[in-house]
Short mmCIF file of C-alpha atoms and ligand atoms in Angstrom, two decimals:
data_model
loop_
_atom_site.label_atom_id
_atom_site.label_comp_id
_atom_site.label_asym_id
_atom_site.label_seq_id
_atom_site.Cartn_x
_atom_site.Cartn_y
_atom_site.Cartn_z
CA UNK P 1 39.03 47.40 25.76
CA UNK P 2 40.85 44.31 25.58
CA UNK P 3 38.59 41.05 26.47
CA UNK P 4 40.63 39.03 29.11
CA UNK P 5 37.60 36.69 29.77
CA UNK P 6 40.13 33.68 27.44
CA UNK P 7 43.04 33.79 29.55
CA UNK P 8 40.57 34.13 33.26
CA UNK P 9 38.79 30.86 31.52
CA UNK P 10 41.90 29.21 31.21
CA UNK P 11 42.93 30.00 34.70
CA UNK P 12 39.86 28.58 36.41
CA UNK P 13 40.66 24.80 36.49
CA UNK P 14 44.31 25.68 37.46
CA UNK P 15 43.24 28.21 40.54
CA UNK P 16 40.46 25.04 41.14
CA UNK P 17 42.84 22.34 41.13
CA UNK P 18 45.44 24.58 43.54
CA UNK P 19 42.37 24.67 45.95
CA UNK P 20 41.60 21.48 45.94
CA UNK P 21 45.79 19.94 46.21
CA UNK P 22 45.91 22.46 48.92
CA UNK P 23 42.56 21.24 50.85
CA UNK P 24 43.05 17.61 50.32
CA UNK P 25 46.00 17.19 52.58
CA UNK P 26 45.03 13.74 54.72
CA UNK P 27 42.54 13.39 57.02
CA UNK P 28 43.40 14.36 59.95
CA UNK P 29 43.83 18.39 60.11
CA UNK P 30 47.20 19.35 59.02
CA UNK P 31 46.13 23.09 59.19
CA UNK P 32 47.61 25.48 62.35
CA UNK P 33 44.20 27.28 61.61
CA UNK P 34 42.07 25.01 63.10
CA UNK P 35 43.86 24.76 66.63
CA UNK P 36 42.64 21.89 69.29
CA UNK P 37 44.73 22.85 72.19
CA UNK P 38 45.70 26.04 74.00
CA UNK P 39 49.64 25.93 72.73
CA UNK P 40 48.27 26.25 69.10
CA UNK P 41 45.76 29.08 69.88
CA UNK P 42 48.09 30.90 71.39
CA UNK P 43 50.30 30.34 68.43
CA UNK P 44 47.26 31.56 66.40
CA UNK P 45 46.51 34.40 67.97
CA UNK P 46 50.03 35.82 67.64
CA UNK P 47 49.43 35.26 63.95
CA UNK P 48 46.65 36.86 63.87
CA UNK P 49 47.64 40.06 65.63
CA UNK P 50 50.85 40.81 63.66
CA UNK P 51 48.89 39.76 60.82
CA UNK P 52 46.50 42.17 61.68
CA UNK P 53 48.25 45.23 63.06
CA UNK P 54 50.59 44.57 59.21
CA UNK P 55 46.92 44.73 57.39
CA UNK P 56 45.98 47.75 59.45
CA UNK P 57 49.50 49.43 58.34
CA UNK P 58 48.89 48.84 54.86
CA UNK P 59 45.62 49.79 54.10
CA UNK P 60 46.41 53.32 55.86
CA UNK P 61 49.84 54.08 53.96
CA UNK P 62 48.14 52.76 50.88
CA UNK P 63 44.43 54.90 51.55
CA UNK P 64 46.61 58.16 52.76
CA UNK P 65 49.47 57.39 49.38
CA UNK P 66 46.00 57.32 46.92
CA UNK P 67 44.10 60.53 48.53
CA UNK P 68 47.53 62.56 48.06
CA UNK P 69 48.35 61.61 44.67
CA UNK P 70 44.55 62.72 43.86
CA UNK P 71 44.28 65.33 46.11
CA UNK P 72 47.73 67.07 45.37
CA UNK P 73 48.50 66.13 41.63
CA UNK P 74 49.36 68.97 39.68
CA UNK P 75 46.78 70.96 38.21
CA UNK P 76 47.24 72.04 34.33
CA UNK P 77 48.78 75.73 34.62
CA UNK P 78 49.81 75.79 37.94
CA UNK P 79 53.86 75.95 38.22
CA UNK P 80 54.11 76.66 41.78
CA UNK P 81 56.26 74.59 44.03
CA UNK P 82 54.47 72.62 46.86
CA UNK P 83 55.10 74.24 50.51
CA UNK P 84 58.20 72.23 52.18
CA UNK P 85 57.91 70.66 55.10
CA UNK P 86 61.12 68.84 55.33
CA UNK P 87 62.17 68.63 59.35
CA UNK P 88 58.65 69.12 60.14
CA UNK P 89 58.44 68.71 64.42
CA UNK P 90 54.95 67.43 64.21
CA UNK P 91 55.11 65.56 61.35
CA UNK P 92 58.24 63.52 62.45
CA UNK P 93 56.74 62.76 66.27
CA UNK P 94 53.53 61.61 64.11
CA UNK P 95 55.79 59.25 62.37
CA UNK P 96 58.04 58.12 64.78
CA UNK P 97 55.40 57.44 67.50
CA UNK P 98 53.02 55.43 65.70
CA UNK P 99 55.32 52.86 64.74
CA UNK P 100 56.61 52.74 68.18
CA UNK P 101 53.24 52.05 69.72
CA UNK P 102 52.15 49.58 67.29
CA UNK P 103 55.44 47.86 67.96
CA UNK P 104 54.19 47.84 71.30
CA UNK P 105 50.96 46.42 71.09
CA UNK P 106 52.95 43.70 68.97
CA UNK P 107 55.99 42.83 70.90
CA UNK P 108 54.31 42.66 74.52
CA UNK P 109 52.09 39.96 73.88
CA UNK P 110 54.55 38.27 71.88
CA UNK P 111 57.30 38.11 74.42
CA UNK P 112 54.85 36.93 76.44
CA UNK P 113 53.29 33.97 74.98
CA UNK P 114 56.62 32.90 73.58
CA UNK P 115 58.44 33.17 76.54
CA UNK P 116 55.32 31.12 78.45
CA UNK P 117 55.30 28.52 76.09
CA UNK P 118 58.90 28.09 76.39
CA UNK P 119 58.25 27.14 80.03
CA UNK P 120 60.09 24.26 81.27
CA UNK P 121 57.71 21.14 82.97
CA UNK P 122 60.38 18.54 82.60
CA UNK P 123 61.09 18.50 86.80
CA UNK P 124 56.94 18.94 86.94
CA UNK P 125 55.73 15.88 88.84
CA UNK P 126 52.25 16.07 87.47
CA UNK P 127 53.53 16.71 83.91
CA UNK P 128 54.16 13.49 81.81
CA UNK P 129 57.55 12.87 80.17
CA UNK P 130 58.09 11.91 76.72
CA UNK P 131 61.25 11.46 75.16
CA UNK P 132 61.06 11.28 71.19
CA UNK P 133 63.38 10.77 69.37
CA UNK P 134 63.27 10.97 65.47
CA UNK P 135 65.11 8.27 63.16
CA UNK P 136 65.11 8.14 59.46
CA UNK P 137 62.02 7.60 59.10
CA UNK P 138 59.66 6.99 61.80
CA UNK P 139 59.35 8.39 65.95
CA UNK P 140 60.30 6.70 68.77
CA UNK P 141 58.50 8.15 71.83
CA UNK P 142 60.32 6.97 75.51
CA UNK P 143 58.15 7.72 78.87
CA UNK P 144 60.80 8.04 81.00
CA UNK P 145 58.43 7.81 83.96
CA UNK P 146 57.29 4.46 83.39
CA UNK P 147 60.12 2.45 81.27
CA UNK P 148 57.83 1.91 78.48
CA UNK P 149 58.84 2.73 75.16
CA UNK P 150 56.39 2.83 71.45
CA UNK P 151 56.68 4.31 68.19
CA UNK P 152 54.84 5.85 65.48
CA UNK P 153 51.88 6.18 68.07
CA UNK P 154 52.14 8.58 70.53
CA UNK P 155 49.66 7.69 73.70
CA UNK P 156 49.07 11.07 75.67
CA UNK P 157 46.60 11.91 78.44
CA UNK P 158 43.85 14.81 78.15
CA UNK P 159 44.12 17.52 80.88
CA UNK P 160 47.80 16.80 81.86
CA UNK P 161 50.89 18.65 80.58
CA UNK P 162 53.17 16.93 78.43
CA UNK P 163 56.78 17.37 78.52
CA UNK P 164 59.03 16.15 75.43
CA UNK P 165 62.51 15.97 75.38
CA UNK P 166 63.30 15.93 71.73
CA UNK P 167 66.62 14.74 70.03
CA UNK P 168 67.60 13.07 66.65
CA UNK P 169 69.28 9.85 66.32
CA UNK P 170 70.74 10.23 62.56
CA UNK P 171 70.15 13.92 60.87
CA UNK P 172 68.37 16.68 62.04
CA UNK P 173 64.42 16.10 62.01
CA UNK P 174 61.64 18.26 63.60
CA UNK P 175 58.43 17.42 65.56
CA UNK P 176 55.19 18.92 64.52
CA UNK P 177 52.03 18.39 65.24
CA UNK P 178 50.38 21.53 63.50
CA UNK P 179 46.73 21.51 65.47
CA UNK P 180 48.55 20.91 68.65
CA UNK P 181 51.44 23.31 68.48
CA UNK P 182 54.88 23.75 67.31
CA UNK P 183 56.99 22.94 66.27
CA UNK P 184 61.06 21.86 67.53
CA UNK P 185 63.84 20.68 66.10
CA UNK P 186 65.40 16.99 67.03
CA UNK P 187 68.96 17.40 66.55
CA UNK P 188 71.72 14.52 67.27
CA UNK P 189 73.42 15.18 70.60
CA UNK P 190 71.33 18.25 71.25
CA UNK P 191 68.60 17.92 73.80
CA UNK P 192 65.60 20.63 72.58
CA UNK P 193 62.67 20.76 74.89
CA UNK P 194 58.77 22.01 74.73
CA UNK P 195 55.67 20.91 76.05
CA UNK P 196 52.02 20.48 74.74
CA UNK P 197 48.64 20.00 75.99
CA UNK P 198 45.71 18.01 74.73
CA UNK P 199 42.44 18.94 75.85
CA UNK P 200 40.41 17.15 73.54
CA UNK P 201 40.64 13.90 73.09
CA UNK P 202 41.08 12.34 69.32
CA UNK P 203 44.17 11.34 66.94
CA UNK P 204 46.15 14.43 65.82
CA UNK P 205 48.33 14.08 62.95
CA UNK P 206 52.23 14.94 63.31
CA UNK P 207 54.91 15.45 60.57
CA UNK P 208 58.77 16.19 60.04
CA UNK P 209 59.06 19.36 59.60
CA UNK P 210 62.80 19.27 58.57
CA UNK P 211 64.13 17.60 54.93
CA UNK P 212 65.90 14.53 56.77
CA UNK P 213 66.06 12.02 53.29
CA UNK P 214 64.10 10.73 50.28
CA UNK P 215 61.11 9.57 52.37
CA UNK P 216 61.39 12.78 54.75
CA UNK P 217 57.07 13.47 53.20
CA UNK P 218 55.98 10.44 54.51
CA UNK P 219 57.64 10.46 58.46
CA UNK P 220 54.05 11.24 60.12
CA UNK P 221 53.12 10.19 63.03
CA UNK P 222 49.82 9.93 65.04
CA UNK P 223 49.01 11.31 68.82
CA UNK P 224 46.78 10.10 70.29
CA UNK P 225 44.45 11.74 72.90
CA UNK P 226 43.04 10.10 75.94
CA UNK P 227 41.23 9.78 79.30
CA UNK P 228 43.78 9.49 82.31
CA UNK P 229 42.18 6.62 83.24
CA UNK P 230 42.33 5.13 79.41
CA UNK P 231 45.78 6.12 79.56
CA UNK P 232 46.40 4.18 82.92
CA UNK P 233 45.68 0.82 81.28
CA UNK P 234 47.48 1.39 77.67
CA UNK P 235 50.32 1.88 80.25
CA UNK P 236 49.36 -1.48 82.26
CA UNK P 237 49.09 -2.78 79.23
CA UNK P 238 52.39 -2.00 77.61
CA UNK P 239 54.20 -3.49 80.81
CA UNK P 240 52.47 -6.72 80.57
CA UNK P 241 54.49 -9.71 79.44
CA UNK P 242 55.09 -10.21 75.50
CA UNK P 243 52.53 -11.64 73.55
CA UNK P 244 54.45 -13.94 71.68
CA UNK P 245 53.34 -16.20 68.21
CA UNK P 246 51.80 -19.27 69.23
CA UNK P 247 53.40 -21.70 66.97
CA UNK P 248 57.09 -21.97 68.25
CA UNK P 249 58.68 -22.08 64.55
CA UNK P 250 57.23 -18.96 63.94
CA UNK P 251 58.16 -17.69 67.05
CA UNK P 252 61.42 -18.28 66.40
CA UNK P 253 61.49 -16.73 62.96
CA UNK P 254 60.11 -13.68 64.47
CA UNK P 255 62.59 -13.23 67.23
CA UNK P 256 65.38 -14.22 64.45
CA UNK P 257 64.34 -12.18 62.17
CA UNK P 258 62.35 -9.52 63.63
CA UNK P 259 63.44 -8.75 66.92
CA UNK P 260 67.30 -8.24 66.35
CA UNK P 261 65.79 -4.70 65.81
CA UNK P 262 62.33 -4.72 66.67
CA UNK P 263 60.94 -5.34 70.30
CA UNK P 264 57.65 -6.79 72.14
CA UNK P 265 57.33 -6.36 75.65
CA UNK P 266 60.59 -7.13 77.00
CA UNK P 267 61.46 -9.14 74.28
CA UNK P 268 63.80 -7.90 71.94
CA UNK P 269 66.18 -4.40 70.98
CA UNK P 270 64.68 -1.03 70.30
CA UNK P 271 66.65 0.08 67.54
CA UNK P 272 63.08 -0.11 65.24
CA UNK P 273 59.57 0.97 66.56
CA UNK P 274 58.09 -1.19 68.98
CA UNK P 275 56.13 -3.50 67.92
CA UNK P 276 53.52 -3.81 71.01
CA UNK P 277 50.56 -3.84 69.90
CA UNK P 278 51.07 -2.62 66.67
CA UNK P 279 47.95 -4.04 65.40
CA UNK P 280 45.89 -1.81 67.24
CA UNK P 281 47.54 1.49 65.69
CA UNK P 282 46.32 3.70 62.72
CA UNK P 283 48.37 2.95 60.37
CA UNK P 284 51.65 0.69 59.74
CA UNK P 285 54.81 2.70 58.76
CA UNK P 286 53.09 6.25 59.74
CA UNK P 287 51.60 5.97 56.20
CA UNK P 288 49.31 2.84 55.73
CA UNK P 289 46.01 3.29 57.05
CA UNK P 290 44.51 0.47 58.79
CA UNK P 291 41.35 1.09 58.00
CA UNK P 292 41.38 0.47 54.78
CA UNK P 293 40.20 -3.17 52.96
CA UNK P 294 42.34 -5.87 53.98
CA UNK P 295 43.42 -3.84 57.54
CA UNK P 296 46.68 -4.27 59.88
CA UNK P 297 47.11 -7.56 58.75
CA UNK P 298 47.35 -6.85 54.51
CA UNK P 299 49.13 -3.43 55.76
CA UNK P 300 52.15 -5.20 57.85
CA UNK P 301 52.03 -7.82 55.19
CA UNK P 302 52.66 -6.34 52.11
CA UNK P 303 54.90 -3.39 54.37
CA UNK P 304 57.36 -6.55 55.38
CA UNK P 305 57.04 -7.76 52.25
CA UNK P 306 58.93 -4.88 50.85
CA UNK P 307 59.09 -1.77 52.96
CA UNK P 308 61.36 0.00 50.18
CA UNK P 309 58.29 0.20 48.13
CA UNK P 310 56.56 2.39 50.07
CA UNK P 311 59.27 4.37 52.09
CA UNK P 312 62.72 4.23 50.14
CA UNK P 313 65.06 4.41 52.63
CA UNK P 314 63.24 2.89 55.36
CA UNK P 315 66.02 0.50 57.46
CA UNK P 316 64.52 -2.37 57.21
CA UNK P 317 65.49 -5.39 55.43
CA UNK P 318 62.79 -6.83 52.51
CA UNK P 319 61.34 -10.47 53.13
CA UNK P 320 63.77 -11.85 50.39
CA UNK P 321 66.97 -10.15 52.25
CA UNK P 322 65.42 -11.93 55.40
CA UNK P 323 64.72 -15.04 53.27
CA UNK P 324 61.62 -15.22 54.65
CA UNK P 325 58.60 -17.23 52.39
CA UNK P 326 54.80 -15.38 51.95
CA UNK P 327 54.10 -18.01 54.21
CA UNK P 328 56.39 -16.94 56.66
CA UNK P 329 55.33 -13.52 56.06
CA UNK P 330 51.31 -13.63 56.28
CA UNK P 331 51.78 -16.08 59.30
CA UNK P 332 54.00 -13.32 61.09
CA UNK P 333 51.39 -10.23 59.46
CA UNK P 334 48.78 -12.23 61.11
CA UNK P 335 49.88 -12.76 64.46
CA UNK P 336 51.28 -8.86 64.39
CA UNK P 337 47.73 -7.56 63.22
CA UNK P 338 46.04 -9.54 66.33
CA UNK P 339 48.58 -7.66 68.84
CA UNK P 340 46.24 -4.96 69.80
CA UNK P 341 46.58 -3.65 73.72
CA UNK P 342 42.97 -3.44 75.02
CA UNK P 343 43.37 0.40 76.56
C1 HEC D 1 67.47 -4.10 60.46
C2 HEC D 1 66.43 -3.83 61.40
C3 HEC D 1 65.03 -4.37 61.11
C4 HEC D 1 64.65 -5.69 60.97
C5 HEC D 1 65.53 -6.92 60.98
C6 HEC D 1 63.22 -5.67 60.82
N1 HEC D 1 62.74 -4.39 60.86
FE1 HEC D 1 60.80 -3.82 60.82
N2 HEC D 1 61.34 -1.88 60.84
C7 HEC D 1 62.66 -1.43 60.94
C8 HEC D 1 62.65 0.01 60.86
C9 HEC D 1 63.88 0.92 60.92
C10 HEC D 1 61.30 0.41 60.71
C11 HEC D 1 60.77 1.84 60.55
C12 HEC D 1 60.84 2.21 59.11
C13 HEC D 1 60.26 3.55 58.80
O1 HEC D 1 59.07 3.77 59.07
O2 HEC D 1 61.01 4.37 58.27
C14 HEC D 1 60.51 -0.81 60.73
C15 HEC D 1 59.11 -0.82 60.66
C16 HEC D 1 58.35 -1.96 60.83
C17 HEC D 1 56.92 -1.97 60.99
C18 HEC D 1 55.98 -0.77 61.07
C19 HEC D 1 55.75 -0.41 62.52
C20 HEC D 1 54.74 0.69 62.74
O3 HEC D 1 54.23 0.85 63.82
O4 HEC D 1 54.44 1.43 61.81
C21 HEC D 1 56.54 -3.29 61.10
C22 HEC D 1 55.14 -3.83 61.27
C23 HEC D 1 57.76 -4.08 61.02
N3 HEC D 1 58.81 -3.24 60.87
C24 HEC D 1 57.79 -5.45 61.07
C25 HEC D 1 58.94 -6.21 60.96
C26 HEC D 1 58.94 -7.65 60.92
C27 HEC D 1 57.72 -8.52 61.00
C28 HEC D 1 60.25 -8.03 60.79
C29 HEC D 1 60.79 -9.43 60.68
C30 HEC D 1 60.35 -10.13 59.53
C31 HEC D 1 61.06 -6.82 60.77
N4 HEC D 1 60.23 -5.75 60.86
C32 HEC D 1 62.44 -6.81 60.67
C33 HEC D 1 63.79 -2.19 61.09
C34 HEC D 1 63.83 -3.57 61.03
CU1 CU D 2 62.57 13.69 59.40
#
């Protein structure tokens, strides 16, 4: 017998390394296995019954294929020819019938659940509205409800409904947030909606679902689940008047140079993510976390320093196209990193 213990051996670190790329995507749970909210379970459990009733299929085709190649394999000596049963009544209502029902126990629940969580709340007074809209390469999410507008952060309550109307404002993207449910498309001129609920609360991780450019792996974005009542003031406070840099130069700069695309409070356009309280989120760009040494404020620095070099293709201008000194630059990453919204 041939020894295939050398090529198993050489196997190992590959099949370890797969397991461990695989496992060690981010820390928040990218995986639809591990749902936190009722739209993903359901989503689960549809998995897990096709998966199941396909399992069920082919261990009894494959169990009833083995036993009558064993069974009726032909014996040395014997020449006879097997009895026919070609058009065979009971063998063809046999066949015919079990698919059908297990088609059956499949397609009910799944019309079901995917026709329920296509319901509509977006005229549902107690549901809350969120408008996102993707851009190459970060989220813009609009609550229509109460004229505030963020990005890359989106605020939700536990225990309400939330309704998004999703477009795209360049290519086609697609908003996921795998433990949550999912996921749509955002397409330009093409309003797609669905909603979500967040039971528990905690920061979810979303992604892009849909190649949308070179930096399409690193469009993530962050929800964020909390209280009603925590959600109340982050509301509050996103209405509140600008916080703008104390020292007018810099103030100046900023608006200059900054808010031409970016906006604070009512300050400014919102052609860029909003920059209210920006120092307060998880991460700068969807990608840098802000808990790491040096925080928001070495994030947002070195990120306006040169946002090309971590997202090519972001649409923002470097600190040398803005002519903008390091000075300039940690002054503005400083004030920016001590704009959190107390919530
Ligand atoms: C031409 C428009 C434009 C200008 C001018 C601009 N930005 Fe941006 N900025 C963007 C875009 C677009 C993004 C999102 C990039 C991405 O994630 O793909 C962004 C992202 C950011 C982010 C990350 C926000 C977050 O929540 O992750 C910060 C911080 C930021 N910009 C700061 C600045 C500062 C400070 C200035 C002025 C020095 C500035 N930007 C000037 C377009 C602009
Ligand atoms: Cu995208």
């Amino acid at each position: 017998m041939m020894n295939r213990w050398p090529v198993m051996k050489r196997l190992i670190p590959l099949l370890t390394g797969l397991v461990l790329l695989l496992s060690g995507c981010g820390r928040e749970d990218l995986s639809t296995l591990n749902p936190q909210g009722p739209v993903a379970e359901k989503q689960l459990d549809l998995m897990k019954l096709s998966i199941g009733i396909m399992a069920l299929v082919v261990v009894v085709v494959f169990a009833i294929c083995i036993y009558v190649l064993i069974r009726f394999r032909r014996r040395k000596g014997d020449k006879s020819i097997p009895k026919q049963v070609e058009g065979n009544h009971t063998l063809e209502i046999i066949w015919t019938v079990i698919p059908l029902v297990l088609l059956l126990i499949l397609g009910v629940p799944t019309i079901k659940d995917v026709f329920g969580l296509a319901k509509d709340y977006s005229k549902d007074k107690d549901a809350v509205q969120v408008k996102v809209t993707a851009h190459q390469y970060w989220w813009e999410f609009e609550y229509t409800d109460y004229g505030i507008t963020t990005a890359q952060e989106l605020i939700v309550p536990t225990d309400k409904k939330i309704s998004f109307e999703l477009v795209g404002a360049d290519v086609k993207h697609s908003f996921w947030i795998p433990s949550i449910g999912g996921k749509m498309d955002t397409n330009p001129g093409v309003t797609n909606r669905m909603y979500l609920e967040f039971p528990k609360e905690g920061v979810f991780r979303g992604k892009c679902a849909e190649l949308c450019g070179p930096s399409h792996a690193l469009m993530d974005f962050k929800a964020k689940a909390v209280s009603e009542a925590s959600f109340q003031r982050w509301v509050t406070a996103m209405k509140a008047p600008a916080v703008m840099p104390a020292d007018k130069d810099l103030a100046e700069k900023f608006t200059s140079q900054c808010l031409s695309c970016h906006a604070v409070g009512e300050n400014g356009s919102n052609s860029a993510p909003n920059l209210t309280g920006v120092g307060g989120r998880q991460t700068i760009g969807g990608i840098l976390y802000n808990d790491a040494e040096g925080g928001a404020e070495k994030n947002i620095h070195d990120w306006v320093t040169d946002p090309q070099k971590y997202k090519s293709g972001a649409m923002m201008p470097s600190a040398e196209d803005n002519s903008l000194t390091d000075a300039d630059v940690s002054a503005i990453a400083k004030y920016l990193a001590g704009y959190k919204l107390d919530y």
